[in-house]
Amino acid sequence: MDILEKLAILADSAKYDVSCSSSGVGRNGQSGKIGSAAACGICHSFAADGRCISLLKVLMSNACIYDCKYCVNRVSADTPRTSFTPEELSDLTIQFYRRNYIEGLFLSSGVLKSPDYTMERMISTARLLREKHRFNGYIHTKAIPGASQALIDEMGLWVDRMSVNIELPTEKSLQSLAPQKTPEAVIGPMARISEGIRSNLADRDHFRHAPKFVPAGQSTQMIVGASPDSDLRILRLSEGLYQKYKLKRVYFSAYTPVVRDPSLPSLMTEPPLMREHRLYQADWLMRFYGFTSDEIVSPKHPNLSLILDPKCAWALRNIDHFPVEVNRASYATLLRVPGIGVIGARRIVQARRVGSIDFEGLNKLGIVMKRARYFITCRGKVDVGVVFSPDIIARSLLSARELSLIPAARGGQMRFEDLPEMREIDGAKKDVLLLNPTNEVTEEYERRSEFGICV
Amino acid sequence: MNGEVNLVYVYDGTLEGFLCCIYESYARRQVPDEIRCEQSQATFFDRTEWIRTDTAHSDKVYGSLAEKICLESQDFIRDAFLTRHPEKEILMYRFIRMGYRMGRKVMDFLTDDTVNTLTKAVRNLHREAHLLKGFTRFTLYDNVMVACISPKNKVLPILADHFADRYPDETFLIYDKTNQMALVHKPEGTLLTSMSDMTLPPIEDPEKAYRTLWKCFYQTIAIEARENPKCRMTLMPRRFWHNMTEFDL
Ligand code: SF4
């Protein structure tokens, strides 16, 4: 099989992996080597689905001895199988890199023969890149569940980021959909990597030239919508992973049906993109806005509203925290106002040093007034026409199209409390432009998206 | 100055020349209404004054930015000069005057129209430069890497460090078609120069083969069930596409 055919197969079977980010580590170039890494990551292209292409995302091999039900590569699937050799893949990576197509390599794999055998092939590839090709750019590899600790330790020295996919948020779901993967096989490598990073940081404190172990940190991914697990479970688990294993990112992947199986959603099911988007917003709230998962979801409302973004929903549930005076509120308080993002809050604090800000000034700073105006005062004044009632604000925050999807709203009877139950919007999302939430934030993306749907 | 006649300073189009306009405005106790570079058209109502570039004067003004405003204001002015804002010179002029009065606070005065407009223009420059760190595509002719870009702002001075650092031992050229400039890098050093045109020979194997591989990857990696052309267009505006290998345009 020639390299073009291999690439077509091994990229196709890698595409359901979400992560493509090249962030987390800044590294200057070096004479005698090729490449560098930018801490904020660089997107090299965007695919037709709007997702960022930063790394050459492929599998080492799509042959797999396991039989995870949701996966196109499972052993029982009837699909052509192939593998790259480490030489082929490292050559391809370096040729793409020279032409500035990519930031580096994101290498995953089906379990070829055994977890350890697979890991060895992947390590050879990373090693060829670093040693033979003198590659100084970004490498992200998967750690294969069940791989031995020694191999994880070795791989960590060649790559920038490692990840182990949790795939499903509960043991029960894992058992029913990925019977050969145990929670221990997933958590084991994750714990090992996290420990490796911790002790490596300590070593580097003492010996400046100690080799770096996974300097860009680790990430993981969960499939959303393949199992009946609630957003509450997903968000609590993510929060736990951030705290316990210091993960850099938890990615969510809306389940795209690829297999007919009684324990899975039918092939006709649309991927729950809106739900995925809301989960990313909630994740953002936990990582950058100082929210805890308890503030976002509760046993009473275990799922995120699909109609209203989680920050607006929180604000409406806690309307007694508002209005906030923009000229006095602390940075942390500003961050909790819908329509004010990290950049916006920073700009407000900056501009306040010169003089007090009015509504027009906020507009100039790029604050999304469409949302913010319901929750703030400027120099003690409320914006014209704003009434502090959650029901009225909720209605004003939604577009006419969104309102038309809510049966109760048609009669003008909609109450804010009814909103969390509204889940039917997912089917109608097709013409709603979603900003790709997996992209690293840059000022303008954030300004446009500040959690909203950008139309 | 009387109300009907525009006082226009004309300079040579370099940053030094612009800084001399600041110097002269203080020396001559004038406030220009416009500052233009020499190629632009004068109108009937203009009273134009040619400002000669004198590096002793421009150095003085440049130094005064750090002294009277702050160190960052030097970078800010240098960047502002690279932006595509059609009235950048007069905005920069007003910014500097304001800065002499207010000191470093002028950098925070984001609610002021001049500061706001200029800050946005600089942000736009950096955003475009950031996008082009990713969207620039090299073609290999033997061992020389060549790329063509058509940015709106003069991004090459900003991209120079990035690419020189990334490919230290390579020889490459990036041609900016819009601003007719080129960045040339060899292992011995990097150079910015003006360049009016570029014609390239047709490509051959193995370059052709790598392009095919890249196109194949680009098309394969998208998930059909998630297709979202609007989102792609927002994140990667169409004006970049014709310089990118993955599209046949
Ligand atoms: S182990 Fe990975 S590649 Fe193999 S079937 Fe499971 S998810 Fe698919």
XYZ file of C-alpha atoms and ligand atoms in Angstrom:
712
model
C 0.000 0.000 0.000
C 1.480 3.381 -0.862
C 1.837 6.234 1.561
C -1.112 8.178 0.161
C -3.503 5.285 0.752
C -2.113 4.754 4.228
C -2.529 8.408 5.071
C -6.130 8.375 3.857
C -6.968 5.409 6.102
C -4.980 6.436 9.165
C -6.151 10.047 9.144
C -9.736 8.963 8.595
C -9.652 6.689 11.618
C -7.997 9.362 13.775
C -10.448 12.135 13.028
C -12.822 11.478 15.921
C -10.133 12.472 18.361
C -10.821 16.041 19.329
C -7.565 17.444 20.534
C -5.409 19.081 17.944
C -3.974 21.816 20.042
C -0.284 22.599 20.004
C -0.268 24.728 23.132
C 1.185 24.493 26.595
C 4.863 24.825 25.898
C 6.990 27.623 24.474
C 10.344 26.597 23.037
C 12.706 28.638 20.933
C 14.384 27.302 17.857
C 17.954 26.103 17.968
C 20.649 26.073 15.367
C 21.194 22.518 14.142
C 17.541 21.677 14.713
C 14.298 22.405 12.954
C 11.276 23.782 14.732
C 9.955 25.665 17.721
C 6.819 25.657 19.849
C 4.476 28.543 20.680
C 2.934 28.527 24.156
C -0.427 29.693 22.828
C -0.475 27.166 20.008
C -0.879 27.915 16.303
C -3.723 26.807 14.042
C -2.486 26.016 10.553
C -5.809 25.459 8.881
C -9.473 24.807 9.563
C -11.247 21.769 8.181
C -14.686 21.818 6.572
C -16.210 21.052 9.982
C -14.651 24.233 11.401
C -12.199 22.367 13.609
C -8.649 23.609 13.869
C -5.840 21.693 12.179
C -2.636 22.247 14.051
C -1.005 18.841 14.135
C -0.713 15.952 11.745
C -3.338 13.808 13.455
C -3.016 10.150 12.494
C -2.967 6.665 13.932
C 0.166 4.554 14.021
C -2.114 1.678 13.144
C -5.851 1.185 12.821
C -5.637 -2.531 13.514
C -6.920 -3.145 17.031
C -7.353 -6.208 19.203
C -10.019 -4.528 21.328
C -13.690 -4.225 20.575
C -14.941 -0.904 21.941
C -18.451 -0.656 20.604
C -18.430 3.030 19.634
C -15.183 2.848 17.673
C -14.625 2.509 13.912
C -11.416 0.567 14.500
C -12.787 -2.142 16.779
C -11.662 -5.652 15.932
C -15.128 -6.739 14.769
C -15.431 -3.898 12.229
C -15.030 -4.753 8.581
C -12.604 -2.072 7.432
C -9.222 -2.013 5.627
C -6.302 -2.094 8.076
C -2.876 -0.607 7.766
C 0.038 0.781 9.778
C 2.725 3.380 9.264
C 6.296 2.400 9.872
C 8.105 4.806 12.213
C 10.333 5.829 9.269
C 7.415 6.661 6.990
C 5.609 8.663 9.602
C 8.592 10.641 10.806
C 9.509 11.505 7.199
C 5.989 12.663 6.432
C 5.871 14.785 9.574
C 9.121 16.546 8.793
C 8.150 17.205 5.164
C 4.820 18.696 6.232
C 6.539 20.708 8.916
C 9.084 22.257 6.542
C 6.244 23.496 4.362
C 4.558 25.002 7.407
C 1.477 22.807 7.005
C 1.601 21.795 10.676
C 2.973 22.502 14.164
C 3.920 18.877 14.680
C 2.522 15.404 15.197
C -0.427 14.046 17.157
C -0.012 10.315 17.250
C -2.555 7.842 18.503
C -3.093 4.197 17.671
C -5.287 1.165 17.801
C -3.910 -1.581 20.011
C -1.656 -3.472 17.647
C -0.792 -6.903 19.126
C -0.451 -5.543 22.675
C -0.429 -2.175 24.451
C 3.328 -2.392 24.955
C 4.096 -3.312 21.356
C 2.015 -0.364 20.184
C 3.743 2.010 22.567
C 7.129 0.869 21.314
C 6.230 1.696 17.713
C 5.043 5.125 18.768
C 8.160 5.765 20.822
C 10.350 4.825 17.834
C 8.540 7.402 15.734
C 8.980 10.182 18.284
C 12.589 9.213 18.757
C 13.358 9.244 15.036
C 11.849 12.691 14.807
C 13.903 14.050 17.663
C 17.185 12.278 16.977
C 17.440 11.664 13.266
C 15.459 14.638 11.996
C 16.497 16.973 14.831
C 12.850 17.961 15.170
C 12.239 20.623 17.782
C 8.510 21.170 17.151
C 5.445 19.826 18.949
C 4.666 16.150 19.566
C 1.529 14.886 21.284
C 1.062 11.166 21.777
C -1.557 8.975 23.346
C -0.517 6.672 26.124
C -2.144 3.337 25.348
C -4.348 2.082 28.210
C -2.680 -0.886 29.873
C 0.848 0.016 28.727
C 3.684 -0.651 31.152
C 5.009 2.123 33.331
C 8.517 1.927 31.938
C 7.252 2.715 28.451
C 5.168 5.618 29.667
C 8.216 7.006 31.412
C 10.265 6.693 28.261
C 7.682 8.193 25.964
C 7.314 11.193 28.251
C 10.891 12.206 27.554
C 10.399 12.466 23.787
C 7.074 14.251 23.606
C 5.476 17.532 24.672
C 2.050 16.317 25.596
C 0.554 12.952 26.453
C -3.034 11.981 26.853
C -5.052 9.003 27.935
C -8.680 9.060 26.909
C -11.191 8.414 29.660
C -13.809 7.946 26.928
C -16.782 7.389 29.249
C -17.541 9.174 32.485
C -18.739 6.197 34.537
C -17.476 2.702 35.194
C -20.842 1.307 34.198
C -20.749 2.921 30.772
C -17.157 1.865 30.277
C -18.087 -1.714 31.112
C -20.957 -1.824 28.706
C -19.294 -0.037 25.776
C -15.569 -0.742 26.168
C -15.518 -4.081 27.972
C -11.753 -4.669 27.596
C -10.835 -1.335 29.133
C -10.960 -1.132 32.902
C -10.979 2.158 34.784
C -7.594 1.128 36.235
C -6.086 0.705 32.770
C -7.050 4.314 32.020
C -6.387 5.969 35.359
C -3.112 4.058 35.889
C -1.188 5.742 33.033
C -2.825 9.076 33.820
C -1.621 8.932 37.415
C 1.818 7.825 36.246
C 2.133 10.775 33.865
C 0.951 13.237 36.457
C 3.440 11.874 38.975
C 6.170 11.961 36.330
C 5.473 15.626 35.597
C 5.487 16.500 39.276
C 8.793 14.834 40.067
C 10.352 16.130 36.851
C 9.507 19.695 37.838
C 11.180 19.115 41.176
C 14.264 17.654 39.447
C 14.501 20.609 37.131
C 14.546 22.871 40.133
C 17.754 21.175 41.230
C 19.362 20.344 37.903
C 18.706 22.931 35.293
C 19.520 20.547 32.460
C 17.417 17.608 33.562
C 15.476 16.410 30.498
C 11.876 17.581 30.390
C 9.053 15.134 30.927
C 5.786 15.961 29.101
C 6.400 19.743 29.396
C 3.043 20.677 27.822
C 1.112 18.552 30.323
C -1.559 15.940 29.754
C -5.113 16.043 28.509
C -7.992 13.620 28.096
C -11.219 13.180 26.185
C -14.749 12.008 26.940
C -17.419 10.947 24.505
C -20.689 12.751 25.024
C -23.985 11.165 24.136
C -22.942 7.537 23.626
C -23.996 6.644 27.172
C -26.857 8.005 29.291
C -24.518 9.866 31.693
C -25.590 13.348 32.794
C -23.675 16.621 32.411
C -23.363 16.662 36.186
C -21.312 13.452 36.090
C -19.181 14.706 33.242
C -18.455 18.067 34.840
C -17.744 16.658 38.301
C -15.357 14.159 36.801
C -13.615 16.890 34.779
C -13.283 19.066 37.841
C -11.784 16.143 39.749
C -9.295 15.449 36.966
C -8.149 19.062 36.843
C -7.601 19.037 40.574
C -6.184 15.589 41.135
C -4.071 15.007 38.037
C -3.507 18.631 37.049
C -4.759 17.999 33.527
C -4.313 20.818 31.038
C -7.517 20.087 29.147
C -10.526 17.817 29.178
C -11.978 17.531 25.685
C -15.536 16.522 24.894
C -16.522 14.752 21.744
C -20.123 14.638 20.595
C -20.772 11.030 19.706
C -21.110 10.516 15.958
C -22.904 7.199 15.381
C -20.727 4.890 13.327
C -22.007 1.503 14.445
C -25.378 -0.193 14.801
C -25.593 -1.638 18.304
C -28.502 -1.997 20.720
C -26.510 -0.332 23.521
C -25.750 2.753 21.398
C -27.834 5.587 19.946
C -29.217 4.711 16.514
C -27.359 5.577 13.330
C -29.907 8.274 12.630
C -28.994 10.228 15.741
C -27.353 13.575 15.054
C -24.200 14.238 17.056
C -25.221 16.352 20.085
C -23.171 19.365 19.038
C -25.068 21.906 21.110
C -24.622 19.838 24.235
C -20.916 19.519 23.503
C -20.722 23.288 23.052
C -22.437 23.900 26.401
C -20.068 21.489 28.120
C -17.103 23.424 26.753
C -18.618 26.643 28.030
C -19.050 25.089 31.453
C -15.472 23.802 31.297
C -14.297 27.314 30.427
C -16.207 28.659 33.447
C -14.385 26.234 35.705
C -10.930 26.875 34.245
C -10.893 30.623 33.682
C -13.839 32.175 35.470
C -13.562 30.752 38.968
C -16.766 28.691 38.927
C -17.167 25.302 40.589
C -19.184 22.510 38.994
C -21.769 22.815 41.797
C -22.577 26.327 40.688
C -23.178 25.194 37.130
C -25.161 21.968 37.532
C -26.994 20.458 40.514
C -28.744 17.170 41.302
C -32.002 19.015 40.710
C -30.857 20.238 37.276
C -28.210 17.687 36.302
C -28.052 18.800 32.653
C -27.028 22.097 31.118
C -29.686 24.136 29.393
C -29.248 23.945 25.652
C -31.084 27.190 25.118
C -29.250 29.442 27.526
C -25.506 29.434 28.054
C -24.347 28.288 31.510
C -23.083 31.708 32.569
C -26.375 33.463 31.791
C -28.246 30.611 33.454
C -26.125 30.989 36.598
C -26.651 34.757 36.621
C -30.415 34.396 36.329
C -30.525 31.854 39.127
C -28.486 34.248 41.251
C -30.068 37.514 40.244
C -29.571 38.860 43.787
C -25.809 39.177 42.987
C -26.703 41.811 40.397
C -26.519 44.551 39.237
C -22.772 44.993 39.458
C -21.234 48.481 39.293
C -18.544 48.238 36.605
C -16.529 51.113 38.013
C -16.083 49.457 41.393
C -16.533 45.703 41.046
C -13.474 43.492 41.521
C -11.981 41.608 38.582
C -13.434 38.331 39.900
C -16.912 39.847 40.147
C -16.698 41.325 36.646
C -15.825 37.879 35.320
C -19.185 36.598 36.518
C -21.172 39.091 34.478
C -22.632 37.589 31.278
C -21.143 39.413 28.305
C -17.866 40.210 30.065
C -15.058 37.779 29.305
C -11.513 37.487 30.567
C -10.231 40.055 28.080
C -13.196 42.362 28.665
C -12.745 42.296 32.436
C -9.057 43.036 32.028
C -9.785 45.981 29.761
C -12.337 47.409 32.190
C -9.839 47.260 35.039
C -7.236 48.892 32.799
C -9.476 51.689 31.528
C -10.803 52.466 35.029
C -7.335 53.647 36.029
C -7.775 56.672 33.790
C -11.356 57.567 34.605
C -14.829 56.195 35.217
C -16.527 54.286 32.410
C -20.010 54.851 30.953
C -22.111 52.596 28.713
C -20.574 53.977 25.549
C -17.122 53.320 26.962
C -18.028 49.686 27.618
C -19.052 49.361 23.999
C -15.654 50.643 22.928
C -13.944 48.101 25.161
C -15.656 45.332 23.254
C -18.034 44.239 26.018
C -20.997 42.288 24.645
C -23.647 44.782 25.739
C -26.451 42.653 24.337
C -25.959 40.442 27.371
C -24.073 42.590 29.874
C -26.595 45.457 29.984
C -29.073 43.432 32.058
C -26.576 42.811 34.830
C -24.638 46.037 35.359
C -24.772 49.671 36.355
C -22.449 52.412 35.105
C -21.857 55.283 37.508
C -24.878 53.999 39.416
C -27.200 54.052 36.408
C -29.098 51.126 34.937
C -29.267 50.984 31.128
C -32.471 52.324 29.589
C -35.340 49.838 29.603
C -33.700 47.165 31.760
C -35.928 45.486 34.385
C -34.417 43.163 36.979
C -36.632 40.144 36.548
C -35.165 36.766 35.583
C -38.169 35.896 33.410
C -38.019 39.122 31.435
C -34.228 39.042 31.097
C -34.286 35.408 29.972
C -36.732 36.309 27.229
C -34.636 39.299 26.107
C -31.476 37.216 25.961
C -32.953 34.774 23.479
C -33.322 35.477 19.808
C -36.746 35.301 18.139
C -35.697 32.037 16.546
C -34.701 30.500 19.830
C -37.926 31.689 21.436
C -39.941 30.062 18.678
C -38.445 26.719 19.699
C -39.885 27.014 23.202
C -43.591 26.122 23.201
C -44.315 28.027 26.422
C -42.753 31.210 25.109
C -45.110 31.404 22.175
C -47.954 32.312 24.475
C -45.724 34.819 26.245
C -45.878 32.587 29.302
C -42.293 31.423 29.487
C -40.772 31.335 32.932
C -37.045 31.201 33.436
C -37.426 28.119 35.648
C -38.776 26.154 32.712
C -35.671 26.704 30.652
C -33.339 24.029 32.000
C -35.661 21.353 30.662
C -35.556 22.610 27.119
C -33.543 20.065 25.249
C -35.231 19.941 21.884
C -33.047 22.619 20.340
C -30.320 20.152 19.415
C -32.204 18.780 16.462
C -32.655 22.277 15.077
C -29.095 23.454 15.518
C -27.953 23.001 11.943
C -28.070 26.633 10.937
C -26.681 27.934 14.193
C -23.079 28.913 13.783
C -21.063 27.415 16.576
C -17.695 28.782 17.302
C -15.250 26.017 17.617
C -14.846 25.808 21.365
C -11.819 23.551 21.264
C -9.663 26.305 19.869
C -7.389 28.042 22.252
C -8.746 31.422 23.186
C -7.434 34.382 21.405
C -8.801 37.792 22.080
C -11.076 38.078 19.147
C -12.499 34.602 19.292
C -13.357 35.199 22.850
C -14.862 38.555 22.214
C -17.079 37.173 19.526
C -18.008 34.090 21.389
C -18.031 35.200 25.020
C -20.013 32.117 25.479
C -22.593 32.863 22.986
C -23.589 31.539 19.742
C -22.157 33.740 17.100
C -24.527 34.306 14.224
C -3.927 78.102 10.508
C -7.181 79.185 9.044
C -10.290 77.027 8.815
C -10.307 76.234 5.119
C -6.768 75.182 4.456
C -5.494 71.801 5.596
C -1.982 71.802 6.938
C -0.449 68.620 5.615
C 2.954 67.252 6.555
C 4.448 65.078 3.859
C 7.198 62.628 4.776
C 9.178 59.880 3.053
C 7.078 56.941 4.278
C 9.594 55.628 6.808
C 9.117 55.439 10.549
C 12.053 57.824 10.981
C 10.393 60.259 8.618
C 7.196 60.090 10.603
C 9.023 60.719 13.879
C 10.578 63.799 12.286
C 7.049 65.111 11.686
C 6.546 65.039 15.436
C 9.849 66.831 15.926
C 9.051 69.521 13.386
C 5.552 70.099 14.716
C 7.049 71.013 18.073
C 9.929 72.968 16.548
C 7.594 74.957 14.287
C 4.803 75.198 16.866
C 2.301 73.850 14.353
C -0.462 71.276 14.628
C -0.805 69.453 11.312
C -4.274 68.306 10.227
C -2.885 65.427 8.261
C 0.354 63.538 7.849
C 0.861 61.700 4.589
C 3.598 59.797 2.929
C 4.977 61.241 -0.287
C 3.175 59.015 -2.792
C -0.298 60.133 -1.768
C -2.323 62.744 -3.679
C -2.579 66.329 -2.520
C -5.864 68.193 -2.952
C -6.437 71.805 -3.860
C -7.123 72.912 -0.307
C -3.959 71.498 1.161
C -1.029 73.518 2.350
C 1.663 70.867 2.220
C 4.965 71.044 3.994
C 7.712 68.603 3.175
C 9.390 67.173 6.235
C 12.975 66.109 5.708
C 14.122 62.962 7.468
C 16.936 63.553 9.903
C 17.836 60.544 12.017
C 19.208 62.721 14.820
C 15.715 64.178 15.190
C 13.873 60.900 14.865
C 16.155 59.251 17.446
C 15.378 62.060 19.838
C 11.628 61.652 19.427
C 11.878 57.869 19.696
C 13.843 58.187 22.924
C 11.357 60.663 24.300
C 8.589 58.062 24.026
C 10.336 55.899 26.595
C 11.196 58.861 28.797
C 7.935 60.740 28.776
C 5.396 57.976 28.194
C 6.759 54.489 28.861
C 8.919 51.808 27.313
C 5.946 49.924 25.879
C 4.857 52.997 23.978
C 7.900 52.582 21.732
C 6.748 49.123 20.662
C 3.225 50.389 20.349
C 4.225 53.183 17.968
C 6.448 50.890 15.936
C 3.571 48.423 15.585
C 1.005 51.131 14.862
C 3.186 52.225 11.952
C 2.837 48.738 10.426
C -0.955 48.739 10.535
C -3.129 49.295 7.542
C -5.194 52.051 9.169
C -5.491 54.767 6.497
C -5.076 57.580 9.013
C -2.539 55.929 11.234
C -0.045 58.819 11.079
C -2.344 61.506 12.415
C -3.690 59.118 15.049
C -0.159 58.306 16.139
C 0.615 62.006 16.205
C -2.345 62.700 18.495
C -1.492 59.703 20.630
C 2.051 60.924 21.176
C 0.915 64.459 22.029
C -1.553 63.060 24.514
C 1.130 60.769 25.888
C 3.523 63.662 26.496
C 0.801 65.247 28.608
C -0.587 62.176 30.419
C 2.444 59.938 30.690
C 2.031 56.165 30.762
C -1.666 56.439 31.550
C -2.347 57.095 27.893
C -1.822 53.381 27.253
C -4.785 52.608 29.524
C -7.040 55.325 28.087
C -8.984 52.799 26.019
C -12.210 54.767 26.136
C -10.595 57.647 24.244
C -11.315 57.507 20.514
C -7.743 58.028 19.334
C -6.256 55.497 21.733
C -9.099 53.090 21.066
C -8.815 53.234 17.288
C -5.064 52.860 17.359
C -5.170 50.000 19.879
C -7.686 48.168 17.719
C -5.556 48.664 14.628
C -2.525 47.234 16.438
C -4.593 44.323 17.708
C -5.725 43.677 14.147
C -2.104 43.663 12.999
C -1.086 41.123 15.622
C -4.080 38.976 14.934
C -3.318 38.877 11.240
C 0.328 38.111 11.964
C -0.722 35.308 14.294
C -3.004 33.789 11.673
C -0.233 33.927 9.101
C 2.160 32.070 11.378
C -0.191 29.186 10.630
C -1.590 29.952 7.178
C 1.711 30.658 5.377
C 2.622 27.804 3.034
C 6.089 27.107 1.737
C 6.887 25.460 -1.556
C 10.269 23.808 -1.890
C 12.432 24.512 -4.935
C 15.391 22.246 -4.360
C 16.318 23.405 -0.910
C 14.907 26.907 -0.989
C 11.539 27.439 0.678
C 9.308 30.069 -0.916
C 5.984 31.442 0.313
C 3.626 34.149 -0.852
C 1.216 36.023 1.420
C -1.281 38.847 0.815
C -1.854 40.421 4.215
C -3.654 43.706 4.817
C -1.124 44.914 7.387
C 2.654 44.944 7.072
C 3.145 41.755 9.023
C 6.571 40.695 7.753
C 8.627 42.543 10.394
C 6.547 40.719 13.008
C 6.759 37.336 11.303
C 10.512 37.600 10.761
C 11.553 36.435 14.231
C 9.046 33.619 14.279
C 10.105 32.013 11.024
C 13.821 32.696 11.447
C 13.637 31.006 14.830
C 11.642 28.074 13.515
C 13.822 27.333 10.480
C 17.261 28.582 11.579
C 19.295 26.459 9.139
C 17.027 26.773 6.119
C 17.014 29.264 3.297
C 13.600 30.787 2.773
C 11.795 33.708 1.237
C 8.359 35.084 2.126
C 6.938 37.498 -0.406
C 4.298 39.988 0.730
C 2.357 40.760 -2.405
C 0.217 43.529 -0.904
C 3.049 45.607 0.473
C 5.643 44.493 -2.082
C 8.162 43.421 0.483
C 10.074 40.218 1.070
C 11.643 38.508 4.014
C 14.778 36.616 3.090
C 16.431 34.247 5.524
C 19.689 32.348 5.232
C 21.540 30.560 8.011
C 23.817 33.628 8.154
C 21.058 36.118 8.754
C 17.636 37.590 7.997
C 16.803 40.561 5.788
C 13.725 42.604 4.877
C 13.725 44.124 1.433
C 11.334 45.584 -1.100
C 10.285 43.344 -3.956
C 7.854 44.262 -6.683
C 7.063 40.954 -8.299
C 7.694 37.247 -8.068
C 7.354 34.572 -10.747
C 8.036 30.985 -9.881
C 8.760 27.946 -12.020
C 6.113 25.184 -12.110
C 6.441 22.606 -9.364
C 7.668 19.065 -9.862
C 7.943 15.893 -7.837
C 8.508 15.373 -4.933
C 6.895 18.739 -4.163
C 3.792 17.707 -6.099
C 3.531 14.484 -4.138
C 3.649 16.279 -0.792
C 0.948 18.668 -1.908
C -1.256 15.742 -2.837
C -0.613 14.140 0.541
C -1.459 17.348 2.348
C -4.692 17.839 0.387
C -5.649 14.270 1.140
C -5.069 14.827 4.837
C -6.964 18.102 4.818
C -10.013 16.565 3.204
C -9.976 13.391 5.254
C -9.705 14.956 8.685
C -13.104 16.725 8.594
C -16.078 14.884 10.063
C -18.958 15.034 7.555
C -21.669 14.898 10.209
C -20.233 18.077 11.724
C -19.798 20.091 8.558
C -19.868 23.799 9.334
C -18.754 26.061 6.491
C -19.711 29.290 8.292
C -17.531 28.430 11.245
C -14.600 27.644 8.977
C -15.072 30.941 7.161
C -15.082 32.909 10.415
C -11.914 31.298 11.668
C -10.121 31.257 8.320
C -11.477 34.039 6.092
C -11.561 33.340 2.385
C -8.984 35.970 1.503
C -6.264 33.674 2.855
C -7.262 30.628 0.856
C -5.659 31.344 -2.487
C -2.199 31.211 -0.961
C -2.868 27.925 0.804
C -1.835 24.586 -0.647
C -4.903 22.710 0.558
C -7.210 24.598 -1.800
C -7.272 24.539 -5.590
C -8.060 28.153 -6.351
S -8.862 0.411 21.947
Fe -9.035 2.366 20.861
S -8.818 1.845 18.700
Fe -9.200 -0.058 19.783
S -11.382 -0.340 19.615
Fe -11.027 0.693 21.580
S -11.193 2.880 21.089
Fe -10.976 1.786 19.146
